[in-house]
Amino acid sequence: MPAHQSRSRTRDRNNVLNRPEFMSLNQPLRNSPAEVRSSLRRHNVQAGQAKHTQVPQPDYPTQEPSDNVKDRRESLKLPEDDCMQLNPSFKGIAMNSLLAIDICMSKRLGVCAYSTSSWGSVRSMVTLLAITGHGIPWICGTLLCLTRSSTLAGQEVLVNLLLALVLDIMTVAGVQKLVKRKGPWEISPSFLDYVAMDVYSFPAAHASRAAMVAKFLLNHLVLAVPLRILLVIWAFLVGVSRVMLGRHHLTDVGCGFALGFLHYYLVEMVWLSSNTCQTLISISTLSPFFK
């Protein structure tokens, strides 16, 4: 092949105007300017005649159904989670970061949330430990001990403990109803949880009750040092067990411990005397058991 033909072909390939999308620029005009003007004039005349002969029709506003309009407006609205604040404050950034860390750590520690979890084999033991901090067993046990007690001092302590337990259950249930925070794992509450009104996550009712009971018993019972240490460890493990079961976040348990100490100090401030306790026992429905 001659060299000049190869160079011409290379030049044609490199020319931009030879591409398919630019081929129309290389083609010559088919009609002269006079023919173009005459065709445009004929087109305008035909358009005018069609406009005069066309029958006008009333323009009715097209109305969409109200349901479709509402659905379209709702679809255009972005959820609050997808909205980004352009100028967030330092406090908001810090709170969101702490909440994210709390959720992440709580899910990692929920090793007994299900029987198929990493620690699912010990889930029954952890559940049994958590039941020891439930409100219903403590109230029933306090009432049973109150019926068996024969001393005024013992009845005084038990009546005030019963008052503290009722205060703890009602306060925690009220706060949970206001906050309505769900746990890190989607686990439905048990029957005992519904009875004790322990449905939501914040604050942790078991942790609050364990801290309050441990502080109460340490202050009003004479216990040996090993028993006092075991009581503190028990209160701490009850709170940890709720996190391991996937029912509460770490912040829920921490706030539960703080709320339990607050309940204890409130009961100490309104401590019922022995005479008041005897009056309550005499007018209660359980009065025949104390005679």
PDB file of C-alpha atoms in Angstrom:
ATOM      1  CA  MET A   1       0.000   0.000   0.000  1.00  0.00           C
ATOM      2  CA  PRO A   2       1.421   3.443  -0.885  1.00  0.00           C
ATOM      3  CA  ALA A   3       2.511   5.640   1.954  1.00  0.00           C
ATOM      4  CA  HIS A   4       0.364   8.608   0.862  1.00  0.00           C
ATOM      5  CA  GLN A   5      -2.851   6.476   1.037  1.00  0.00           C
ATOM      6  CA  SER A   6      -2.098   5.307   4.608  1.00  0.00           C
ATOM      7  CA  ARG A   7      -1.385   8.875   5.668  1.00  0.00           C
ATOM      8  CA  SER A   8      -4.670  10.054   4.143  1.00  0.00           C
ATOM      9  CA  ARG A   9      -6.635   7.347   5.943  1.00  0.00           C
ATOM     10  CA  THR A  10      -4.966   8.212   9.260  1.00  0.00           C
ATOM     11  CA  ARG A  11      -5.815  11.873   8.649  1.00  0.00           C
ATOM     12  CA  ASP A  12      -9.454  10.953   7.965  1.00  0.00           C
ATOM     13  CA  ARG A  13      -9.712   8.923  11.183  1.00  0.00           C
ATOM     14  CA  ASN A  14      -8.222  11.726  13.246  1.00  0.00           C
ATOM     15  CA  ASN A  15     -10.528  14.318  11.759  1.00  0.00           C
ATOM     16  CA  VAL A  16     -13.332  15.109  14.202  1.00  0.00           C
ATOM     17  CA  LEU A  17     -15.802  16.006  11.478  1.00  0.00           C
ATOM     18  CA  ASN A  18     -15.634  12.450  10.097  1.00  0.00           C
ATOM     19  CA  ARG A  19     -17.304  11.003  13.226  1.00  0.00           C
ATOM     20  CA  PRO A  20     -20.936   9.830  12.839  1.00  0.00           C
ATOM     21  CA  GLU A  21     -22.363  12.481  15.121  1.00  0.00           C
ATOM     22  CA  PHE A  22     -20.747  15.255  13.006  1.00  0.00           C
ATOM     23  CA  MET A  23     -21.483  13.814   9.565  1.00  0.00           C
ATOM     24  CA  SER A  24     -24.424  16.183   9.036  1.00  0.00           C
ATOM     25  CA  LEU A  25     -22.030  19.160   9.147  1.00  0.00           C
ATOM     26  CA  ASN A  26     -20.124  17.891   6.116  1.00  0.00           C
ATOM     27  CA  GLN A  27     -23.199  17.384   3.950  1.00  0.00           C
ATOM     28  CA  PRO A  28     -24.091  20.217   1.581  1.00  0.00           C
ATOM     29  CA  LEU A  29     -27.399  22.028   1.736  1.00  0.00           C
ATOM     30  CA  ARG A  30     -30.010  20.337  -0.398  1.00  0.00           C
ATOM     31  CA  ASN A  31     -32.224  23.367  -0.950  1.00  0.00           C
ATOM     32  CA  SER A  32     -31.389  26.891  -1.946  1.00  0.00           C
ATOM     33  CA  PRO A  33     -32.319  29.898   0.249  1.00  0.00           C
ATOM     34  CA  ALA A  34     -35.244  30.780  -1.986  1.00  0.00           C
ATOM     35  CA  GLU A  35     -36.751  27.309  -1.683  1.00  0.00           C
ATOM     36  CA  VAL A  36     -36.298  27.406   2.103  1.00  0.00           C
ATOM     37  CA  ARG A  37     -38.122  30.752   2.334  1.00  0.00           C
ATOM     38  CA  SER A  38     -40.999  29.518   0.190  1.00  0.00           C
ATOM     39  CA  SER A  39     -41.404  26.348   2.272  1.00  0.00           C
ATOM     40  CA  LEU A  40     -41.469  28.379   5.476  1.00  0.00           C
ATOM     41  CA  ARG A  41     -44.102  30.694   3.981  1.00  0.00           C
ATOM     42  CA  ARG A  42     -46.303  27.750   3.015  1.00  0.00           C
ATOM     43  CA  HIS A  43     -45.920  26.265   6.497  1.00  0.00           C
ATOM     44  CA  ASN A  44     -47.027  29.508   8.146  1.00  0.00           C
ATOM     45  CA  VAL A  45     -50.066  29.797   5.883  1.00  0.00           C
ATOM     46  CA  GLN A  46     -51.141  26.243   6.671  1.00  0.00           C
ATOM     47  CA  ALA A  47     -50.684  26.824  10.408  1.00  0.00           C
ATOM     48  CA  GLY A  48     -52.865  29.970  10.244  1.00  0.00           C
ATOM     49  CA  GLN A  49     -55.639  28.163   8.402  1.00  0.00           C
ATOM     50  CA  ALA A  50     -55.613  25.317  10.893  1.00  0.00           C
ATOM     51  CA  LYS A  51     -55.819  27.798  13.757  1.00  0.00           C
ATOM     52  CA  HIS A  52     -58.890  29.500  12.272  1.00  0.00           C
ATOM     53  CA  THR A  53     -60.678  26.266  11.520  1.00  0.00           C
ATOM     54  CA  GLN A  54     -59.947  24.643  14.873  1.00  0.00           C
ATOM     55  CA  VAL A  55     -62.915  24.621  17.256  1.00  0.00           C
ATOM     56  CA  PRO A  56     -61.926  26.079  20.648  1.00  0.00           C
ATOM     57  CA  GLN A  57     -62.558  23.813  23.563  1.00  0.00           C
ATOM     58  CA  PRO A  58     -62.938  25.026  27.144  1.00  0.00           C
ATOM     59  CA  ASP A  59     -59.907  24.478  29.300  1.00  0.00           C
ATOM     60  CA  TYR A  60     -60.963  22.766  32.473  1.00  0.00           C
ATOM     61  CA  PRO A  61     -58.419  22.707  35.285  1.00  0.00           C
ATOM     62  CA  THR A  62     -57.205  19.202  35.855  1.00  0.00           C
ATOM     63  CA  GLN A  63     -57.628  18.294  39.451  1.00  0.00           C
ATOM     64  CA  GLU A  64     -55.874  15.347  40.947  1.00  0.00           C
ATOM     65  CA  PRO A  65     -57.505  13.414  43.748  1.00  0.00           C
ATOM     66  CA  SER A  66     -56.686  14.750  47.165  1.00  0.00           C
ATOM     67  CA  ASP A  67     -55.282  11.388  48.243  1.00  0.00           C
ATOM     68  CA  ASN A  68     -52.802  11.372  45.360  1.00  0.00           C
ATOM     69  CA  VAL A  69     -51.733  14.932  46.143  1.00  0.00           C
ATOM     70  CA  LYS A  70     -51.158  14.095  49.784  1.00  0.00           C
ATOM     71  CA  ASP A  71     -49.207  10.949  48.890  1.00  0.00           C
ATOM     72  CA  ARG A  72     -47.033  12.917  46.476  1.00  0.00           C
ATOM     73  CA  ARG A  73     -46.331  15.604  49.071  1.00  0.00           C
ATOM     74  CA  GLU A  74     -45.481  13.038  51.710  1.00  0.00           C
ATOM     75  CA  SER A  75     -43.175  11.218  49.292  1.00  0.00           C
ATOM     76  CA  LEU A  76     -41.302  14.452  48.632  1.00  0.00           C
ATOM     77  CA  LYS A  77     -40.688  15.012  52.321  1.00  0.00           C
ATOM     78  CA  LEU A  78     -37.436  13.584  53.532  1.00  0.00           C
ATOM     79  CA  PRO A  79     -37.377  11.715  56.848  1.00  0.00           C
ATOM     80  CA  GLU A  80     -35.710  13.456  59.746  1.00  0.00           C
ATOM     81  CA  ASP A  81     -32.944  10.860  59.849  1.00  0.00           C
ATOM     82  CA  ASP A  82     -31.912  11.703  56.261  1.00  0.00           C
ATOM     83  CA  CYS A  83     -31.846  15.453  56.844  1.00  0.00           C
ATOM     84  CA  MET A  84     -28.422  16.961  57.428  1.00  0.00           C
ATOM     85  CA  GLN A  85     -27.891  20.007  59.597  1.00  0.00           C
ATOM     86  CA  LEU A  86     -25.736  22.509  57.795  1.00  0.00           C
ATOM     87  CA  ASN A  87     -24.462  24.167  60.972  1.00  0.00           C
ATOM     88  CA  PRO A  88     -24.713  21.718  63.907  1.00  0.00           C
ATOM     89  CA  SER A  89     -23.650  22.908  67.321  1.00  0.00           C
ATOM     90  CA  PHE A  90     -20.837  21.378  69.305  1.00  0.00           C
ATOM     91  CA  LYS A  91     -23.310  20.142  71.899  1.00  0.00           C
ATOM     92  CA  GLY A  92     -25.378  18.382  69.250  1.00  0.00           C
ATOM     93  CA  ILE A  93     -22.310  16.755  67.722  1.00  0.00           C
ATOM     94  CA  ALA A  94     -21.122  15.572  71.144  1.00  0.00           C
ATOM     95  CA  MET A  95     -24.545  14.148  72.075  1.00  0.00           C
ATOM     96  CA  ASN A  96     -24.950  12.340  68.762  1.00  0.00           C
ATOM     97  CA  SER A  97     -21.447  10.892  69.052  1.00  0.00           C
ATOM     98  CA  LEU A  98     -22.081   9.649  72.598  1.00  0.00           C
ATOM     99  CA  LEU A  99     -25.403   8.108  71.602  1.00  0.00           C
ATOM    100  CA  ALA A 100     -23.780   6.363  68.651  1.00  0.00           C
ATOM    101  CA  ILE A 101     -21.037   4.971  70.896  1.00  0.00           C
ATOM    102  CA  ASP A 102     -23.648   3.878  73.451  1.00  0.00           C
ATOM    103  CA  ILE A 103     -25.707   2.014  70.848  1.00  0.00           C
ATOM    104  CA  CYS A 104     -22.652   0.385  69.275  1.00  0.00           C
ATOM    105  CA  MET A 105     -21.203  -0.795  72.602  1.00  0.00           C
ATOM    106  CA  SER A 106     -24.577  -2.003  73.869  1.00  0.00           C
ATOM    107  CA  LYS A 107     -25.114  -4.118  70.758  1.00  0.00           C
ATOM    108  CA  ARG A 108     -21.633  -5.576  71.050  1.00  0.00           C
ATOM    109  CA  LEU A 109     -22.251  -6.491  74.707  1.00  0.00           C
ATOM    110  CA  GLY A 110     -25.630  -8.090  73.944  1.00  0.00           C
ATOM    111  CA  VAL A 111     -23.994 -11.509  73.680  1.00  0.00           C
ATOM    112  CA  CYS A 112     -26.979 -13.301  75.237  1.00  0.00           C
ATOM    113  CA  ALA A 113     -29.752 -11.516  73.362  1.00  0.00           C
ATOM    114  CA  TYR A 114     -30.803 -14.707  71.567  1.00  0.00           C
ATOM    115  CA  SER A 115     -30.142 -18.392  71.977  1.00  0.00           C
ATOM    116  CA  THR A 116     -28.109 -18.262  68.759  1.00  0.00           C
ATOM    117  CA  SER A 117     -25.839 -15.470  70.036  1.00  0.00           C
ATOM    118  CA  SER A 118     -22.176 -15.978  70.860  1.00  0.00           C
ATOM    119  CA  TRP A 119     -22.963 -16.601  74.549  1.00  0.00           C
ATOM    120  CA  GLY A 120     -26.355 -18.166  73.934  1.00  0.00           C
ATOM    121  CA  SER A 121     -25.432 -21.254  75.945  1.00  0.00           C
ATOM    122  CA  VAL A 122     -25.413 -19.255  79.212  1.00  0.00           C
ATOM    123  CA  ARG A 123     -28.500 -17.227  78.402  1.00  0.00           C
ATOM    124  CA  SER A 124     -30.644 -19.115  80.922  1.00  0.00           C
ATOM    125  CA  MET A 125     -28.198 -18.383  83.735  1.00  0.00           C
ATOM    126  CA  VAL A 126     -28.015 -14.699  82.824  1.00  0.00           C
ATOM    127  CA  THR A 127     -31.819 -14.563  82.675  1.00  0.00           C
ATOM    128  CA  LEU A 128     -32.040 -16.106  86.144  1.00  0.00           C
ATOM    129  CA  LEU A 129     -29.604 -13.494  87.450  1.00  0.00           C
ATOM    130  CA  ALA A 130     -31.716 -10.728  85.923  1.00  0.00           C
ATOM    131  CA  ILE A 131     -34.897 -12.112  87.543  1.00  0.00           C
ATOM    132  CA  THR A 132     -33.315 -11.622  90.976  1.00  0.00           C
ATOM    133  CA  GLY A 133     -33.579  -7.875  90.346  1.00  0.00           C
ATOM    134  CA  HIS A 134     -37.190  -7.955  89.199  1.00  0.00           C
ATOM    135  CA  GLY A 135     -39.750  -5.977  91.163  1.00  0.00           C
ATOM    136  CA  ILE A 136     -42.430  -8.652  91.555  1.00  0.00           C
ATOM    137  CA  PRO A 137     -40.217 -11.201  93.415  1.00  0.00           C
ATOM    138  CA  TRP A 138     -38.919  -8.481  95.742  1.00  0.00           C
ATOM    139  CA  ILE A 139     -42.400  -7.200  96.588  1.00  0.00           C
ATOM    140  CA  CYS A 140     -43.736 -10.714  97.164  1.00  0.00           C
ATOM    141  CA  GLY A 141     -40.695 -11.620  99.287  1.00  0.00           C
ATOM    142  CA  THR A 142     -41.013  -8.434 101.361  1.00  0.00           C
ATOM    143  CA  LEU A 143     -44.702  -9.109 102.018  1.00  0.00           C
ATOM    144  CA  LEU A 144     -43.919 -12.702 103.009  1.00  0.00           C
ATOM    145  CA  CYS A 145     -41.189 -11.591 105.423  1.00  0.00           C
ATOM    146  CA  LEU A 146     -43.540  -8.950 106.814  1.00  0.00           C
ATOM    147  CA  THR A 147     -46.137 -11.594 107.641  1.00  0.00           C
ATOM    148  CA  ARG A 148     -43.456 -13.721 109.361  1.00  0.00           C
ATOM    149  CA  SER A 149     -41.803 -10.906 111.286  1.00  0.00           C
ATOM    150  CA  SER A 150     -42.637 -10.645 114.994  1.00  0.00           C
ATOM    151  CA  THR A 151     -40.463  -7.694 116.046  1.00  0.00           C
ATOM    152  CA  LEU A 152     -41.317  -4.016 115.744  1.00  0.00           C
ATOM    153  CA  ALA A 153     -37.886  -3.139 114.364  1.00  0.00           C
ATOM    154  CA  GLY A 154     -38.112  -5.807 111.690  1.00  0.00           C
ATOM    155  CA  GLN A 155     -41.585  -4.701 110.641  1.00  0.00           C
ATOM    156  CA  GLU A 156     -40.441  -1.078 110.508  1.00  0.00           C
ATOM    157  CA  VAL A 157     -37.580  -1.947 108.153  1.00  0.00           C
ATOM    158  CA  LEU A 158     -39.754  -4.153 105.971  1.00  0.00           C
ATOM    159  CA  VAL A 159     -42.551  -1.579 105.635  1.00  0.00           C
ATOM    160  CA  ASN A 160     -40.074   1.088 104.557  1.00  0.00           C
ATOM    161  CA  LEU A 161     -38.459  -1.360 102.129  1.00  0.00           C
ATOM    162  CA  LEU A 162     -41.894  -2.058 100.663  1.00  0.00           C
ATOM    163  CA  LEU A 163     -42.458   1.670 100.315  1.00  0.00           C
ATOM    164  CA  ALA A 164     -39.105   2.023  98.527  1.00  0.00           C
ATOM    165  CA  LEU A 165     -39.942  -0.812  96.130  1.00  0.00           C
ATOM    166  CA  VAL A 166     -43.326   0.689  95.235  1.00  0.00           C
ATOM    167  CA  LEU A 167     -41.720   4.103  94.746  1.00  0.00           C
ATOM    168  CA  ASP A 168     -39.070   2.585  92.495  1.00  0.00           C
ATOM    169  CA  ILE A 169     -41.572   0.723  90.316  1.00  0.00           C
ATOM    170  CA  MET A 170     -43.881   3.711  89.884  1.00  0.00           C
ATOM    171  CA  THR A 171     -41.097   6.213  89.192  1.00  0.00           C
ATOM    172  CA  VAL A 172     -39.288   4.021  86.655  1.00  0.00           C
ATOM    173  CA  ALA A 173     -42.550   3.157  84.889  1.00  0.00           C
ATOM    174  CA  GLY A 174     -43.432   6.859  84.609  1.00  0.00           C
ATOM    175  CA  VAL A 175     -40.041   7.830  83.193  1.00  0.00           C
ATOM    176  CA  GLN A 176     -40.105   4.931  80.730  1.00  0.00           C
ATOM    177  CA  LYS A 177     -43.558   5.984  79.555  1.00  0.00           C
ATOM    178  CA  LEU A 178     -42.330   9.526  78.934  1.00  0.00           C
ATOM    179  CA  VAL A 179     -39.055   8.655  77.185  1.00  0.00           C
ATOM    180  CA  LYS A 180     -40.195   5.502  75.327  1.00  0.00           C
ATOM    181  CA  ARG A 181     -36.683   4.484  74.366  1.00  0.00           C
ATOM    182  CA  LYS A 182     -36.350   1.037  72.843  1.00  0.00           C
ATOM    183  CA  GLY A 183     -33.584  -1.399  73.616  1.00  0.00           C
ATOM    184  CA  PRO A 184     -30.632  -2.132  71.363  1.00  0.00           C
ATOM    185  CA  TRP A 185     -32.230  -5.398  70.221  1.00  0.00           C
ATOM    186  CA  GLU A 186     -35.830  -5.987  69.187  1.00  0.00           C
ATOM    187  CA  ILE A 187     -36.896  -8.232  72.069  1.00  0.00           C
ATOM    188  CA  SER A 188     -40.490  -8.323  73.251  1.00  0.00           C
ATOM    189  CA  PRO A 189     -41.025  -7.881  77.025  1.00  0.00           C
ATOM    190  CA  SER A 190     -41.982 -10.881  79.119  1.00  0.00           C
ATOM    191  CA  PHE A 191     -45.128 -11.318  81.198  1.00  0.00           C
ATOM    192  CA  LEU A 192     -43.386 -10.206  84.382  1.00  0.00           C
ATOM    193  CA  ASP A 193     -42.138  -7.099  82.611  1.00  0.00           C
ATOM    194  CA  TYR A 194     -45.675  -6.145  81.650  1.00  0.00           C
ATOM    195  CA  VAL A 195     -46.862  -6.729  85.226  1.00  0.00           C
ATOM    196  CA  ALA A 196     -44.076  -4.547  86.630  1.00  0.00           C
ATOM    197  CA  MET A 197     -44.614  -1.952  83.836  1.00  0.00           C
ATOM    198  CA  ASP A 198     -41.001  -2.461  82.695  1.00  0.00           C
ATOM    199  CA  VAL A 199     -41.642  -2.231  78.949  1.00  0.00           C
ATOM    200  CA  TYR A 200     -39.157   0.329  77.616  1.00  0.00           C
ATOM    201  CA  SER A 201     -35.407   0.651  77.939  1.00  0.00           C
ATOM    202  CA  PHE A 202     -34.664   3.951  79.712  1.00  0.00           C
ATOM    203  CA  PRO A 203     -34.029   3.820  82.636  1.00  0.00           C
ATOM    204  CA  ALA A 204     -33.160   0.231  83.534  1.00  0.00           C
ATOM    205  CA  ALA A 205     -35.642  -0.822  86.203  1.00  0.00           C
ATOM    206  CA  HIS A 206     -33.615  -3.833  87.340  1.00  0.00           C
ATOM    207  CA  ALA A 207     -30.487  -1.724  87.810  1.00  0.00           C
ATOM    208  CA  SER A 208     -32.423   0.919  89.745  1.00  0.00           C
ATOM    209  CA  ARG A 209     -33.998  -1.678  92.003  1.00  0.00           C
ATOM    210  CA  ALA A 210     -30.750  -3.548  92.600  1.00  0.00           C
ATOM    211  CA  ALA A 211     -28.900  -0.373  93.562  1.00  0.00           C
ATOM    212  CA  MET A 212     -31.690   0.758  95.877  1.00  0.00           C
ATOM    213  CA  VAL A 213     -32.089  -2.628  97.580  1.00  0.00           C
ATOM    214  CA  ALA A 214     -28.335  -3.103  97.991  1.00  0.00           C
ATOM    215  CA  LYS A 215     -27.928   0.343  99.554  1.00  0.00           C
ATOM    216  CA  PHE A 216     -30.957  -0.213 101.785  1.00  0.00           C
ATOM    217  CA  LEU A 217     -29.801  -3.593 103.071  1.00  0.00           C
ATOM    218  CA  LEU A 218     -26.242  -2.414 103.625  1.00  0.00           C
ATOM    219  CA  ASN A 219     -27.486   0.444 105.770  1.00  0.00           C
ATOM    220  CA  HIS A 220     -30.200  -1.325 107.784  1.00  0.00           C
ATOM    221  CA  LEU A 221     -28.880  -4.867 108.186  1.00  0.00           C
ATOM    222  CA  VAL A 222     -25.845  -6.028 110.091  1.00  0.00           C
ATOM    223  CA  LEU A 223     -23.925  -8.130 107.569  1.00  0.00           C
ATOM    224  CA  ALA A 224     -20.456  -9.572 107.519  1.00  0.00           C
ATOM    225  CA  VAL A 225     -17.894  -8.071 105.179  1.00  0.00           C
ATOM    226  CA  PRO A 226     -18.029 -10.951 102.638  1.00  0.00           C
ATOM    227  CA  LEU A 227     -21.815 -10.642 102.447  1.00  0.00           C
ATOM    228  CA  ARG A 228     -21.576  -6.887 101.935  1.00  0.00           C
ATOM    229  CA  ILE A 229     -19.112  -7.394  99.093  1.00  0.00           C
ATOM    230  CA  LEU A 230     -21.335 -10.052  97.528  1.00  0.00           C
ATOM    231  CA  LEU A 231     -24.325  -7.717  97.773  1.00  0.00           C
ATOM    232  CA  VAL A 232     -22.493  -4.977  95.876  1.00  0.00           C
ATOM    233  CA  ILE A 233     -21.310  -7.465  93.234  1.00  0.00           C
ATOM    234  CA  TRP A 234     -24.859  -8.790  92.889  1.00  0.00           C
ATOM    235  CA  ALA A 235     -26.256  -5.295  92.230  1.00  0.00           C
ATOM    236  CA  PHE A 236     -23.598  -4.641  89.596  1.00  0.00           C
ATOM    237  CA  LEU A 237     -24.136  -7.997  87.849  1.00  0.00           C
ATOM    238  CA  VAL A 238     -27.895  -7.463  87.692  1.00  0.00           C
ATOM    239  CA  GLY A 239     -27.329  -4.304  85.665  1.00  0.00           C
ATOM    240  CA  VAL A 240     -24.756  -6.013  83.430  1.00  0.00           C
ATOM    241  CA  SER A 241     -27.084  -8.959  82.831  1.00  0.00           C
ATOM    242  CA  ARG A 242     -29.692  -6.671  81.325  1.00  0.00           C
ATOM    243  CA  VAL A 243     -27.149  -5.357  78.835  1.00  0.00           C
ATOM    244  CA  MET A 244     -26.014  -8.884  77.979  1.00  0.00           C
ATOM    245  CA  LEU A 245     -29.615  -9.893  77.339  1.00  0.00           C
ATOM    246  CA  GLY A 246     -29.983  -7.000  74.900  1.00  0.00           C
ATOM    247  CA  ARG A 247     -32.733  -5.303  76.892  1.00  0.00           C
ATOM    248  CA  HIS A 248     -30.935  -2.090  77.874  1.00  0.00           C
ATOM    249  CA  HIS A 249     -28.191   0.249  76.752  1.00  0.00           C
ATOM    250  CA  LEU A 250     -25.204   1.087  78.901  1.00  0.00           C
ATOM    251  CA  THR A 251     -26.588   4.552  79.598  1.00  0.00           C
ATOM    252  CA  ASP A 252     -29.903   3.009  80.676  1.00  0.00           C
ATOM    253  CA  VAL A 253     -28.137   0.913  83.292  1.00  0.00           C
ATOM    254  CA  GLY A 254     -26.010   3.845  84.485  1.00  0.00           C
ATOM    255  CA  CYS A 255     -29.056   6.081  84.882  1.00  0.00           C
ATOM    256  CA  GLY A 256     -30.860   3.199  86.582  1.00  0.00           C
ATOM    257  CA  PHE A 257     -28.137   2.925  89.212  1.00  0.00           C
ATOM    258  CA  ALA A 258     -28.288   6.687  89.828  1.00  0.00           C
ATOM    259  CA  LEU A 259     -32.085   6.587  90.098  1.00  0.00           C
ATOM    260  CA  GLY A 260     -31.883   3.720  92.596  1.00  0.00           C
ATOM    261  CA  PHE A 261     -29.614   5.722  94.893  1.00  0.00           C
ATOM    262  CA  LEU A 262     -32.020   8.657  94.588  1.00  0.00           C
ATOM    263  CA  HIS A 263     -34.927   6.448  95.653  1.00  0.00           C
ATOM    264  CA  TYR A 264     -32.974   5.259  98.660  1.00  0.00           C
ATOM    265  CA  TYR A 265     -32.251   8.802  99.852  1.00  0.00           C
ATOM    266  CA  LEU A 266     -35.882   9.807  99.313  1.00  0.00           C
ATOM    267  CA  VAL A 267     -37.071   6.926 101.489  1.00  0.00           C
ATOM    268  CA  GLU A 268     -34.520   7.862 104.147  1.00  0.00           C
ATOM    269  CA  MET A 269     -35.901  11.413 104.147  1.00  0.00           C
ATOM    270  CA  VAL A 270     -39.521  10.243 104.644  1.00  0.00           C
ATOM    271  CA  TRP A 271     -38.664   7.286 106.877  1.00  0.00           C
ATOM    272  CA  LEU A 272     -41.780   5.906 108.538  1.00  0.00           C
ATOM    273  CA  SER A 273     -41.528   5.440 112.272  1.00  0.00           C
ATOM    274  CA  SER A 274     -42.455   2.279 114.122  1.00  0.00           C
ATOM    275  CA  ASN A 275     -45.817   3.666 115.255  1.00  0.00           C
ATOM    276  CA  THR A 276     -46.713   4.686 111.712  1.00  0.00           C
ATOM    277  CA  CYS A 277     -45.754   1.252 110.443  1.00  0.00           C
ATOM    278  CA  GLN A 278     -47.914  -0.436 113.043  1.00  0.00           C
ATOM    279  CA  THR A 279     -50.831   1.782 112.106  1.00  0.00           C
ATOM    280  CA  LEU A 280     -50.428   0.881 108.445  1.00  0.00           C
ATOM    281  CA  ILE A 281     -50.213  -2.809 109.285  1.00  0.00           C
ATOM    282  CA  SER A 282     -53.350  -2.668 111.431  1.00  0.00           C
ATOM    283  CA  ILE A 283     -55.453  -0.999 108.736  1.00  0.00           C
ATOM    284  CA  SER A 284     -54.114  -3.097 105.877  1.00  0.00           C
ATOM    285  CA  THR A 285     -55.867  -6.074 104.399  1.00  0.00           C
ATOM    286  CA  LEU A 286     -53.113  -8.322 105.776  1.00  0.00           C
ATOM    287  CA  SER A 287     -53.818  -7.319 109.397  1.00  0.00           C
ATOM    288  CA  PRO A 288     -55.088 -10.800 110.449  1.00  0.00           C
ATOM    289  CA  PHE A 289     -51.626 -12.255 109.666  1.00  0.00           C
ATOM    290  CA  PHE A 290     -49.827  -9.907 112.078  1.00  0.00           C
ATOM    291  CA  LYS A 291     -51.908 -10.691 115.197  1.00  0.00           C
TER     292      LYS A 291
END
